[in-house]
Amino acid sequence: MGIFKRLLQFASIFFTGLAILWIIKYAYSFSDYLIPPPAELLQVATSYWKIYLAAVVNTTAVAIAGHFSAILLATLVAFLGRSGSVIGNLTRTAAYNLQAYPIVAVAPIIFLFLGDGLASRLLIAAMICYFPLLLSFIGIFSEPVDQVEHFFRTTGRINWRLELAIRTFENLDKITTVIVGSGTMAIVGTIVAEFLAATNGIGYTIRKALYQSNLAKILVALFLIGLFSSLYLSLIEYIGGRIKMRLMGG
Amino acid sequence: MGIFKRLLQFASIFFTGLAILWIIKYAYSFSDYLIPPPAELLQVATSYWKIYLAAVVNTTAVAIAGHFSAILLATLVAFLGRSGSVIGNLTRTAAYNLQAYPIVAVAPIIFLFLGDGLASRLLIAAMICYFPLLLSFIGIFSEPVDQVEHFFRTTGRINWRLELAIRTFENLDKITTVIVGSGTMAIVGTIVAEFLAATNGIGYTIRKALYQSNLAKILVALFLIGLFSSLYLSLIEYIGGRIKMRLMGG
Amino acid sequence: MRLVCDNLYYRYPGTDTPVFKGLSFGIDRPGFISLFGFSGIGKSTLARIISGEIPPDKGRVDVETTGQILYSHNAERFPGWESTGHHLERVCDYGKRDLLAHLIEEYAVAPYLHSRYSGLSMGQKNRMNLIRYLVQDFGILIADEVLANVDEPTRNHILAGIKELLADRIFLYISHNALEVARFSRLVLVLPQNPEEGHTAIRIIDGLDEGTGQRTYEERTLQDRVYQLLRAASGMKT
Amino acid sequence: MRLVCDNLYYRYPGTDTPVFKGLSFGIDRPGFISLFGFSGIGKSTLARIISGEIPPDKGRVDVETTGQILYSHNAERFPGWESTGHHLERVCDYGKRDLLAHLIEEYAVAPYLHSRYSGLSMGQKNRMNLIRYLVQDFGILIADEVLANVDEPTRNHILAGIKELLADRIFLYISHNALEVARFSRLVLVLPQNPEEGHTAIRIIDGLDEGTGQRTYEERTLQDRVYQLLRAASGMKT
Amino acid sequence: TKKDETTRNHMTGTRKNPIKYRLKWLYNASFAGDIWAREKGVFRAHGLTVKLLEGGAEQDAIKDLELGRVQFGVASADQVIRAVSEGADVLVLAQIFQKNPLQWIYNQKRLTINRPQDLKGLTIGITYGGNDESIMRALLKAYGIPTDSLTLYAVHYDYNPFWKGEVDLWPVYRNTEGIILQKKMQKANWKAGFFIPDRFGIRFVANSLITSGRIYREQPALVKEFTQAVIEGWQAAMDPANLATAARIVHRFDTDTPLAIIKQQLTSTRTFVTPEGKWPMGRIDRAAWAQTLGIMSSQGLIKREIKLAPLLAGPPP
Ligand SMILES: Nc1ncnc2c1ncn2[C@@H]1O[C@H](COP(=O)(O)OP(=O)(O)OP(=O)(O)O)[C@@H](O)[C@H]1O
Ligand SMILES: Nc1ncnc2c1ncn2[C@@H]1O[C@H](COP(=O)(O)OP(=O)(O)OP(=O)(O)O)[C@@H](O)[C@H]1O
Ligand SMILES: [Mg+2]
Ligand SMILES: [Mg+2]
């Protein structure tokens, strides 16, 4: 999906949502505190967009780092989890069970030990997006592609790198989809982390706006988040497409 | 994975974590305020377990409902998204873009319209776990299984139900994995929703404990959450296994 | 009943050499027709073009039949959730139930109707797959090496039977077995190995059109015909 | 060089009828050996047992060779990320480079070395796959219908060549083509259709052991041998 | 010598390794004095290099003190008491808020609340587990109002239930959120009223300046200077003559709140921070602490009794 298509999609969804909000507002004559009027939104947008933009850029940067770590982590865990060894079993078990804990419950412990800096944001972002990745990766890595692997197995040539390569290649499209999808989750994760405890980024900004009950600010933040998610996803898709083209020898 | 194995796994992970916490506590002689001692944990556990158990049961019930809705929703969206029609495109676009929004940012709007009751919790739980499901489902449903589908296609017998059936069947293991995995996320989602706004459930309990900086209560909550997640996951796995056995004609 | 290919050009995307350059031929009567030629010459490609699975770069396929054009090949599988017997029943066209029972008997697959497809030997798979195509309502059936893994006596039996079954339809059979191609075909379309400069010329050679138990030719004739096919396939002048 | 199967029993899990009940045979010299029998009789199953892919329920396989036992079949694929040429080079065993070049030439696949496996015709795939097995260091190579989609002249050429190539190893060839089985094999192991009461008896029949350009038998002998094979396969007394 | 230098750095902080000061909440007018001390060079004048750290729901100055992440912090009395009862090593240096700014806002056009009994039958928002819960429960108990004669509603960060009229009284910090809500209510033609527990004798201490016992013992000079600087900061920030300047520097940190509002917030904050009579800024109101402790122990919020005297240390002599 091209970048323009993605942006167009995002914009149409966002503004449709906004329109619905306003229709409800005027239909039920809700007060301006419940739902801000267009004028207020515009005013907030013009006076705060610079600060918010900086915050979103900051968040996106952390999200990308978190996403990367999550991809590496998920690959590693899925790979280890694939094997039946003690360490493999242990890793898989830990990885699976840890996810059973909601980040809001684990966050106090994370913040206790890592403080409220970058490390916590990164960890939480990675934790939130890594699980969908892990799920797909475990599925993909543990399913043999017999038609291709048979030769390597029967000739004793099989090894983990080859196995990984074959299964990755045969599922390239699925992997790209999952990575693109988890990209949004990385952004979501970063924002949640910022919301809970950081002093930077758009999540923090949202938290402040919430304490002021300022829906207009939240809407501006949502717009920028959507915009940057779309940009990031387009980028990953583009890279994925290039990699695929090279591998397929097109 | 049997239910006992799962429970054993969960318990070993939980108590390992606890042990690490206590080792740190006594190694650095941290106060009971920072990390509660075993005695306090035990005392909190014995005096609160009933209330917490009720809260977790409540949460799990909502999570199961949310999970179910998410599975249905993801199936529907993946299925609609598979087709190239206008409505298909629109659904897919909306589904994808909505996910770009962190629940903490969208939550105010949800609570605005749905109040802080069951509906909001359900919606948030479903939203959080539906995306990983959607990702996998879209991947699975949009990838033709040519060797099986060819006949139906060439004889003009193909229809969406058949297509769905073939692709589901060929990916049964992956689907079970994803559903089991997203089960945890449903629980996590419910807890996050409760944490943000509900007045019921274990997430709400955690928030109260947080206000009091009471790590002991949080640890008890984490234990129960882990326990119930394990139970729920075992149940899904069991059902998945039964379905598979029936289909495979074993 | 007519099948005409007119001046077909086709090159696989991403490759240099076209498979066909101006291929033309026509069939105007039903029957057992074979498509013969060396490996890699373009038989399966032509089958896919005729069945409409891939569109030619140039030229057109003209078909006049009462039913659909079916293309079956030997990498197909049945759905895994039902036994082969159930599947056959489910996909059997209306009014073909008797035929189905007959084929199950003839092709000796009755003992395997309770198995899943994945639990069959290769030749059993081949036969099951062919059966499900035969119980369809079609005008043309293209069978691309669908019996490649079946033993010869069974295969000959099946082919002889098909002739009668499909007397009023076109059965386009792709096989590397020159002997069976020569014996059972009414016509053999041979794709020669070294197409003349700039254009793919198909050669049409008469087969012996043998039916069940009605061998009317000498051994010698068969030998000649096989020889002729192989010469044609290798691009030698006949 | 020895391959002995002793009193093998095997039944696929979830099925009623065993494929083998007390199957025994032994080969004590290298060479071109064929495994022949009707479809569904158990050839592929036996191959999988010998190669160690599935363990027999009872009985044992005894092998004395210098290299590994390889089992190749015709549903295999190459990895999709590299051209077939690259793949062949990558998996070619040390010291087999010359052989690889020779086979590429002999099997006429040179023009396709730049293609991906998925861009080949079925017969081309068959040949590429066989090549990669031949450039391995093995004691026994079981080839399960690996040339099923190759045209006959090419196939005969390949088989005659293999005889020389693998003179000191066991080449266990599974094919439904009675003619080529009779011509090229030193020995043919025939799995008969109706095993005698309670136990699977394999019949061993001499083949004509033809090499490249050294046909030493009469046409008549060949006809007899083919007939003998088919009779044995259908379980008739010889 | 080098060692002396490190010791001195350790004591006073350097730009690379400043003294860290964890506030209780997000930057806002409730920390005007601290921000003033930082921005107007009061800390520097005392030879200190200080870094302010913002607080939040997941932040806890007492835990940070114990983990050695910060040297000073702001915490509310209930946090301090609870922590000390669980063995945390903290001391109170100064009590910044003399009166607790936590009050309940309501619409005077709909309700008249003159005494605690008027709460009967109403829906009152409380943050379960928060100090407003303790305050409200103490008040109800003190006036013999049974809890089931009114409805308690769990509040979250969004005020919609209040706007929608589902909740009658909403807990706010009078000097910060209170100002913003009051304005919004005016615009909506409501009239903001505040229910003030302090007025009915419920004295529950709010923000105080704290440090750890170890730092207090090992670096009394630092603690003394720091406390002094904070108090001076508050004195200057609360000086009506400095209102414009104070508002400007708070706005530097709290960019989301308009300057005009911050001014009003500062004016309001002054009434909570300035002690009655001739007491100095930052004085520790022992009676109020005792009441706070009493409320907490009667509600079972602490595990073991604690002694207030050593806790309320004040700055070293
Ligand atoms: N995976 C399986 N599960 C159950 N039964 C199987 C399975 N594979 C084969 N069979 C059965 O075992 C018998 C022997 O099969 P096998 O594949 O060995 O035959 P084959 O001689 O190789 O036949 P073909 O020439 O058709 O390939 C057949 O009757 C078949 O139905
Ligand atoms: N998907 C593809 N992409 C690119 N080239 C292809 C593709 N499929 C086939 N080819 C090439 O096109 C030519 C014709 O292939 P085709 O499969 O039609 O041959 P065939 O006559 O059916 O051969 P066989 O008897 O071996 O099946 C071959 O040279 C092959 O390499
Ligand atoms: Mg072909
Ligand atoms: Mg077989």
mmCIF file of N, CA, C and O in Angstrom, chain D residues 156-220:
data_model
loop_
_atom_site.group_PDB
_atom_site.id
_atom_site.type_symbol
_atom_site.label_atom_id
_atom_site.label_comp_id
_atom_site.label_asym_id
_atom_site.label_seq_id
_atom_site.Cartn_x
_atom_site.Cartn_y
_atom_site.Cartn_z
ATOM 1 N N ASN D 156 15.412 -42.213 -20.473
ATOM 2 C CA ASN D 156 16.257 -43.362 -20.783
ATOM 3 C C ASN D 156 17.729 -42.967 -20.790
ATOM 4 O O ASN D 156 18.575 -43.683 -20.276
ATOM 5 N N HIS D 157 17.993 -41.822 -21.329
ATOM 6 C CA HIS D 157 19.359 -41.328 -21.372
ATOM 7 C C HIS D 157 19.901 -41.174 -19.955
ATOM 8 O O HIS D 157 21.024 -41.583 -19.647
ATOM 9 N N ILE D 158 19.089 -40.598 -19.103
ATOM 10 C CA ILE D 158 19.514 -40.367 -17.722
ATOM 11 C C ILE D 158 19.773 -41.691 -17.005
ATOM 12 O O ILE D 158 20.791 -41.868 -16.339
ATOM 13 N N LEU D 159 18.857 -42.643 -17.178
ATOM 14 C CA LEU D 159 18.985 -43.904 -16.460
ATOM 15 C C LEU D 159 20.209 -44.686 -16.904
ATOM 16 O O LEU D 159 20.944 -45.239 -16.071
ATOM 17 N N ALA D 160 20.448 -44.706 -18.192
ATOM 18 C CA ALA D 160 21.630 -45.409 -18.702
ATOM 19 C C ALA D 160 22.880 -44.790 -18.098
ATOM 20 O O ALA D 160 23.812 -45.499 -17.679
ATOM 21 N N GLY D 161 22.877 -43.454 -18.014
ATOM 22 C CA GLY D 161 24.035 -42.758 -17.446
ATOM 23 C C GLY D 161 24.237 -43.085 -15.975
ATOM 24 O O GLY D 161 25.366 -43.267 -15.510
ATOM 25 N N ILE D 162 23.143 -43.161 -15.261
ATOM 26 C CA ILE D 162 23.240 -43.404 -13.820
ATOM 27 C C ILE D 162 23.904 -44.744 -13.524
ATOM 28 O O ILE D 162 24.656 -44.897 -12.559
ATOM 29 N N LYS D 163 23.627 -45.722 -14.347
ATOM 30 C CA LYS D 163 24.214 -47.048 -14.143
ATOM 31 C C LYS D 163 25.736 -46.966 -13.999
ATOM 32 O O LYS D 163 26.320 -47.583 -13.123
ATOM 33 N N GLU D 164 26.325 -46.209 -14.890
ATOM 34 C CA GLU D 164 27.785 -46.107 -14.856
ATOM 35 C C GLU D 164 28.256 -45.302 -13.648
ATOM 36 O O GLU D 164 29.205 -45.646 -12.963
ATOM 37 N N LEU D 165 27.520 -44.219 -13.430
ATOM 38 C CA LEU D 165 27.860 -43.295 -12.354
ATOM 39 C C LEU D 165 27.886 -43.992 -11.005
ATOM 40 O O LEU D 165 28.750 -43.761 -10.173
ATOM 41 N N LEU D 166 26.882 -44.851 -10.796
ATOM 42 C CA LEU D 166 26.690 -45.407 -9.462
ATOM 43 C C LEU D 166 27.036 -46.882 -9.396
ATOM 44 O O LEU D 166 26.494 -47.629 -8.592
ATOM 45 N N ALA D 167 27.979 -47.298 -10.264
ATOM 46 C CA ALA D 167 28.295 -48.724 -10.367
ATOM 47 C C ALA D 167 28.626 -49.320 -9.008
ATOM 48 O O ALA D 167 28.281 -50.468 -8.711
ATOM 49 N N ASP D 168 29.256 -48.553 -8.136
ATOM 50 C CA ASP D 168 29.688 -49.126 -6.856
ATOM 51 C C ASP D 168 28.751 -48.793 -5.702
ATOM 52 O O ASP D 168 29.089 -48.967 -4.543
ATOM 53 N N ARG D 169 27.575 -48.265 -6.021
ATOM 54 C CA ARG D 169 26.620 -47.964 -4.952
ATOM 55 C C ARG D 169 25.260 -48.552 -5.285
ATOM 56 O O ARG D 169 25.028 -48.994 -6.400
ATOM 57 N N ILE D 170 24.368 -48.538 -4.318
ATOM 58 C CA ILE D 170 23.036 -49.055 -4.592
ATOM 59 C C ILE D 170 22.142 -47.909 -5.026
ATOM 60 O O ILE D 170 22.002 -46.908 -4.312
ATOM 61 N N PHE D 171 21.562 -48.047 -6.194
ATOM 62 C CA PHE D 171 20.585 -47.084 -6.677
ATOM 63 C C PHE D 171 19.248 -47.807 -6.674
ATOM 64 O O PHE D 171 19.031 -48.740 -7.443
ATOM 65 N N LEU D 172 18.360 -47.417 -5.751
ATOM 66 C CA LEU D 172 17.081 -48.107 -5.632
ATOM 67 C C LEU D 172 16.027 -47.258 -6.318
ATOM 68 O O LEU D 172 15.655 -46.190 -5.823
ATOM 69 N N TYR D 173 15.564 -47.729 -7.467
ATOM 70 C CA TYR D 173 14.727 -46.928 -8.343
ATOM 71 C C TYR D 173 13.284 -47.386 -8.250
ATOM 72 O O TYR D 173 12.975 -48.559 -8.425
ATOM 73 N N ILE D 174 12.384 -46.436 -7.964
ATOM 74 C CA ILE D 174 10.961 -46.777 -7.912
ATOM 75 C C ILE D 174 10.295 -46.154 -9.124
ATOM 76 O O ILE D 174 10.425 -44.948 -9.363
ATOM 77 N N SER D 175 9.630 -46.985 -9.933
ATOM 78 C CA SER D 175 9.020 -46.463 -11.149
ATOM 79 C C SER D 175 7.884 -47.372 -11.582
ATOM 80 O O SER D 175 7.859 -48.551 -11.250
ATOM 81 N N HIS D 176 6.933 -46.789 -12.290
ATOM 82 C CA HIS D 176 5.837 -47.596 -12.813
ATOM 83 C C HIS D 176 6.083 -48.028 -14.249
ATOM 84 O O HIS D 176 5.246 -48.682 -14.853
ATOM 85 N N ASN D 177 7.226 -47.623 -14.799
ATOM 86 C CA ASN D 177 7.504 -47.925 -16.188
ATOM 87 C C ASN D 177 8.204 -49.288 -16.292
ATOM 88 O O ASN D 177 9.417 -49.406 -16.128
ATOM 89 N N ALA D 178 7.408 -50.290 -16.605
ATOM 90 C CA ALA D 178 7.937 -51.672 -16.620
ATOM 91 C C ALA D 178 9.077 -51.817 -17.615
ATOM 92 O O ALA D 178 10.066 -52.509 -17.365
ATOM 93 N N LEU D 179 8.955 -51.126 -18.725
ATOM 94 C CA LEU D 179 9.961 -51.231 -19.771
ATOM 95 C C LEU D 179 11.325 -50.775 -19.272
ATOM 96 O O LEU D 179 12.321 -51.482 -19.387
ATOM 97 N N GLU D 180 11.362 -49.599 -18.707
ATOM 98 C CA GLU D 180 12.659 -49.093 -18.276
ATOM 99 C C GLU D 180 13.174 -49.862 -17.057
ATOM 100 O O GLU D 180 14.372 -50.071 -16.915
ATOM 101 N N VAL D 181 12.261 -50.312 -16.219
ATOM 102 C CA VAL D 181 12.668 -51.120 -15.076
ATOM 103 C C VAL D 181 13.340 -52.400 -15.581
ATOM 104 O O VAL D 181 14.413 -52.789 -15.123
ATOM 105 N N ALA D 182 12.715 -53.038 -16.541
ATOM 106 C CA ALA D 182 13.267 -54.284 -17.090
ATOM 107 C C ALA D 182 14.613 -54.041 -17.769
ATOM 108 O O ALA D 182 15.551 -54.812 -17.619
ATOM 109 N N ARG D 183 14.712 -52.958 -18.500
ATOM 110 C CA ARG D 183 15.933 -52.700 -19.276
ATOM 111 C C ARG D 183 17.142 -52.391 -18.408
ATOM 112 O O ARG D 183 18.202 -52.948 -18.582
ATOM 113 N N PHE D 184 16.958 -51.456 -17.443
ATOM 114 C CA PHE D 184 18.146 -50.920 -16.792
ATOM 115 C C PHE D 184 18.533 -51.609 -15.489
ATOM 116 O O PHE D 184 19.651 -51.455 -15.024
ATOM 117 N N SER D 185 17.603 -52.355 -14.882
ATOM 118 C CA SER D 185 17.916 -52.898 -13.558
ATOM 119 C C SER D 185 18.789 -54.136 -13.635
ATOM 120 O O SER D 185 18.659 -54.946 -14.546
ATOM 121 N N ARG D 186 19.635 -54.271 -12.620
ATOM 122 C CA ARG D 186 20.329 -55.540 -12.449
ATOM 123 C C ARG D 186 19.373 -56.518 -11.769
ATOM 124 O O ARG D 186 19.244 -57.657 -12.154
ATOM 125 N N LEU D 187 18.676 -55.974 -10.787
ATOM 126 C CA LEU D 187 17.672 -56.760 -10.072
ATOM 127 C C LEU D 187 16.399 -55.943 -9.957
ATOM 128 O O LEU D 187 16.457 -54.726 -9.821
ATOM 129 N N VAL D 188 15.240 -56.633 -9.967
ATOM 130 C CA VAL D 188 13.992 -55.936 -9.702
ATOM 131 C C VAL D 188 13.330 -56.588 -8.500
ATOM 132 O O VAL D 188 13.134 -57.806 -8.471
ATOM 133 N N LEU D 189 13.037 -55.774 -7.483
ATOM 134 C CA LEU D 189 12.289 -56.279 -6.330
ATOM 135 C C LEU D 189 10.828 -56.008 -6.619
ATOM 136 O O LEU D 189 10.430 -54.867 -6.769
ATOM 137 N N VAL D 190 10.048 -57.054 -6.721
ATOM 138 C CA VAL D 190 8.640 -56.858 -7.056
ATOM 139 C C VAL D 190 7.775 -57.102 -5.817
ATOM 140 O O VAL D 190 7.858 -58.150 -5.184
ATOM 141 N N LEU D 191 6.975 -56.069 -5.488
ATOM 142 C CA LEU D 191 6.006 -56.242 -4.401
ATOM 143 C C LEU D 191 4.713 -56.709 -5.038
ATOM 144 O O LEU D 191 4.075 -55.969 -5.775
ATOM 145 N N PRO D 192 4.310 -57.934 -4.796
ATOM 146 C CA PRO D 192 3.148 -58.479 -5.503
ATOM 147 C C PRO D 192 1.836 -57.999 -4.908
ATOM 148 O O PRO D 192 1.765 -57.647 -3.737
ATOM 149 N N GLN D 193 0.833 -57.996 -5.775
ATOM 150 C CA GLN D 193 -0.428 -57.394 -5.379
ATOM 151 C C GLN D 193 -1.175 -58.135 -4.281
ATOM 152 O O GLN D 193 -1.713 -57.512 -3.390
ATOM 153 N N ASN D 194 -1.248 -59.474 -4.399
ATOM 154 C CA ASN D 194 -1.989 -60.200 -3.379
ATOM 155 C C ASN D 194 -1.050 -61.031 -2.532
ATOM 156 O O ASN D 194 -0.803 -62.187 -2.818
ATOM 157 N N PRO D 195 -0.525 -60.404 -1.505
ATOM 158 C CA PRO D 195 0.463 -61.129 -0.693
ATOM 159 C C PRO D 195 -0.168 -62.389 -0.153
ATOM 160 O O PRO D 195 -1.348 -62.413 0.179
ATOM 161 N N GLU D 196 0.622 -63.461 -0.122
ATOM 162 C CA GLU D 196 0.083 -64.710 0.400
ATOM 163 C C GLU D 196 -0.370 -64.500 1.824
ATOM 164 O O GLU D 196 0.170 -63.682 2.557
ATOM 165 N N GLU D 197 -1.340 -65.279 2.169
ATOM 166 C CA GLU D 197 -1.893 -65.321 3.527
ATOM 167 C C GLU D 197 -0.878 -64.912 4.593
ATOM 168 O O GLU D 197 0.139 -65.565 4.803
ATOM 169 N N GLY D 198 -1.151 -63.835 5.245
ATOM 170 C CA GLY D 198 -0.402 -63.533 6.461
ATOM 171 C C GLY D 198 1.000 -63.018 6.294
ATOM 172 O O GLY D 198 1.631 -62.666 7.259
ATOM 173 N N HIS D 199 1.533 -63.007 5.048
ATOM 174 C CA HIS D 199 2.876 -62.431 5.004
ATOM 175 C C HIS D 199 3.253 -61.921 3.619
ATOM 176 O O HIS D 199 2.827 -62.432 2.598
ATOM 177 N N THR D 200 3.981 -60.820 3.589
ATOM 178 C CA THR D 200 4.326 -60.153 2.346
ATOM 179 C C THR D 200 5.585 -60.779 1.755
ATOM 180 O O THR D 200 6.661 -60.695 2.352
ATOM 181 N N ALA D 201 5.434 -61.402 0.613
ATOM 182 C CA ALA D 201 6.598 -62.033 -0.025
ATOM 183 C C ALA D 201 7.069 -61.157 -1.175
ATOM 184 O O ALA D 201 6.306 -60.815 -2.065
ATOM 185 N N ILE D 202 8.292 -60.784 -1.163
ATOM 186 C CA ILE D 202 8.844 -59.987 -2.259
ATOM 187 C C ILE D 202 9.405 -60.970 -3.279
ATOM 188 O O ILE D 202 9.887 -62.052 -2.927
ATOM 189 N N ARG D 203 9.282 -60.630 -4.571
ATOM 190 C CA ARG D 203 9.880 -61.514 -5.577
ATOM 191 C C ARG D 203 11.052 -60.795 -6.206
ATOM 192 O O ARG D 203 10.945 -59.616 -6.529
ATOM 193 N N ILE D 204 12.116 -61.502 -6.393
ATOM 194 C CA ILE D 204 13.275 -60.859 -7.003
ATOM 195 C C ILE D 204 13.471 -61.413 -8.399
ATOM 196 O O ILE D 204 13.570 -62.622 -8.599
ATOM 197 N N ILE D 205 13.504 -60.515 -9.380
ATOM 198 C CA ILE D 205 13.593 -60.925 -10.779
ATOM 199 C C ILE D 205 14.798 -60.214 -11.396
ATOM 200 O O ILE D 205 15.034 -59.050 -11.102
ATOM 201 N N ASP D 206 15.547 -60.933 -12.219
ATOM 202 C CA ASP D 206 16.698 -60.291 -12.860
ATOM 203 C C ASP D 206 16.251 -59.301 -13.922
ATOM 204 O O ASP D 206 15.327 -59.566 -14.677
ATOM 205 N N GLY D 207 16.922 -58.169 -13.976
ATOM 206 C CA GLY D 207 16.678 -57.221 -15.052
ATOM 207 C C GLY D 207 17.703 -57.441 -16.143
ATOM 208 O O GLY D 207 18.556 -58.331 -16.039
ATOM 209 N N LEU D 208 17.629 -56.622 -17.215
ATOM 210 C CA LEU D 208 18.536 -56.841 -18.338
ATOM 211 C C LEU D 208 19.831 -56.055 -18.192
ATOM 212 O O LEU D 208 20.760 -56.191 -18.989
ATOM 213 N N ASP D 209 19.867 -55.170 -17.204
ATOM 214 C CA ASP D 209 21.104 -54.481 -16.837
ATOM 215 C C ASP D 209 21.772 -53.762 -18.002
ATOM 216 O O ASP D 209 22.983 -53.792 -18.156
ATOM 217 N N GLU D 210 20.951 -53.118 -18.812
ATOM 218 C CA GLU D 210 21.483 -52.433 -19.998
ATOM 219 C C GLU D 210 22.280 -51.193 -19.600
ATOM 220 O O GLU D 210 21.896 -50.440 -18.725
ATOM 221 N N GLY D 211 23.396 -50.975 -20.271
ATOM 222 C CA GLY D 211 24.196 -49.765 -20.056
ATOM 223 C C GLY D 211 24.089 -48.863 -21.261
ATOM 224 O O GLY D 211 23.304 -49.126 -22.172
ATOM 225 N N THR D 212 24.866 -47.787 -21.274
ATOM 226 C CA THR D 212 24.808 -46.865 -22.399
ATOM 227 C C THR D 212 25.284 -47.554 -23.668
ATOM 228 O O THR D 212 26.403 -48.058 -23.723
ATOM 229 N N GLY D 213 24.403 -47.567 -24.630
ATOM 230 C CA GLY D 213 24.772 -48.095 -25.948
ATOM 231 C C GLY D 213 25.268 -49.521 -25.947
ATOM 232 O O GLY D 213 26.021 -49.921 -26.829
ATOM 233 N N GLN D 214 24.904 -50.326 -24.959
ATOM 234 C CA GLN D 214 25.407 -51.694 -24.980
ATOM 235 C C GLN D 214 24.262 -52.676 -24.842
ATOM 236 O O GLN D 214 24.249 -53.509 -23.968
ATOM 237 N N ARG D 215 23.285 -52.454 -25.672
ATOM 238 C CA ARG D 215 22.147 -53.356 -25.643
ATOM 239 C C ARG D 215 22.559 -54.719 -26.147
ATOM 240 O O ARG D 215 22.972 -54.877 -27.287
ATOM 241 N N THR D 216 22.448 -55.724 -25.269
ATOM 242 C CA THR D 216 22.986 -57.044 -25.628
ATOM 243 C C THR D 216 21.904 -58.090 -25.740
ATOM 244 O O THR D 216 22.180 -59.274 -25.844
ATOM 245 N N TYR D 217 20.654 -57.659 -25.678
ATOM 246 C CA TYR D 217 19.575 -58.648 -25.667
ATOM 247 C C TYR D 217 18.657 -58.444 -26.863
ATOM 248 O O TYR D 217 18.653 -57.398 -27.516
ATOM 249 N N GLU D 218 17.887 -59.451 -27.123
ATOM 250 C CA GLU D 218 16.900 -59.413 -28.199
ATOM 251 C C GLU D 218 15.660 -58.656 -27.742
ATOM 252 O O GLU D 218 15.338 -58.635 -26.554
ATOM 253 N N GLU D 219 14.924 -58.087 -28.671
ATOM 254 C CA GLU D 219 13.647 -57.438 -28.381
ATOM 255 C C GLU D 219 12.709 -58.395 -27.635
ATOM 256 O O GLU D 219 12.039 -58.043 -26.678
ATOM 257 N N ARG D 220 12.753 -59.598 -28.047
ATOM 258 C CA ARG D 220 11.914 -60.674 -27.503
ATOM 259 C C ARG D 220 12.163 -60.871 -25.996
ATOM 260 O O ARG D 220 11.236 -60.983 -25.193
#
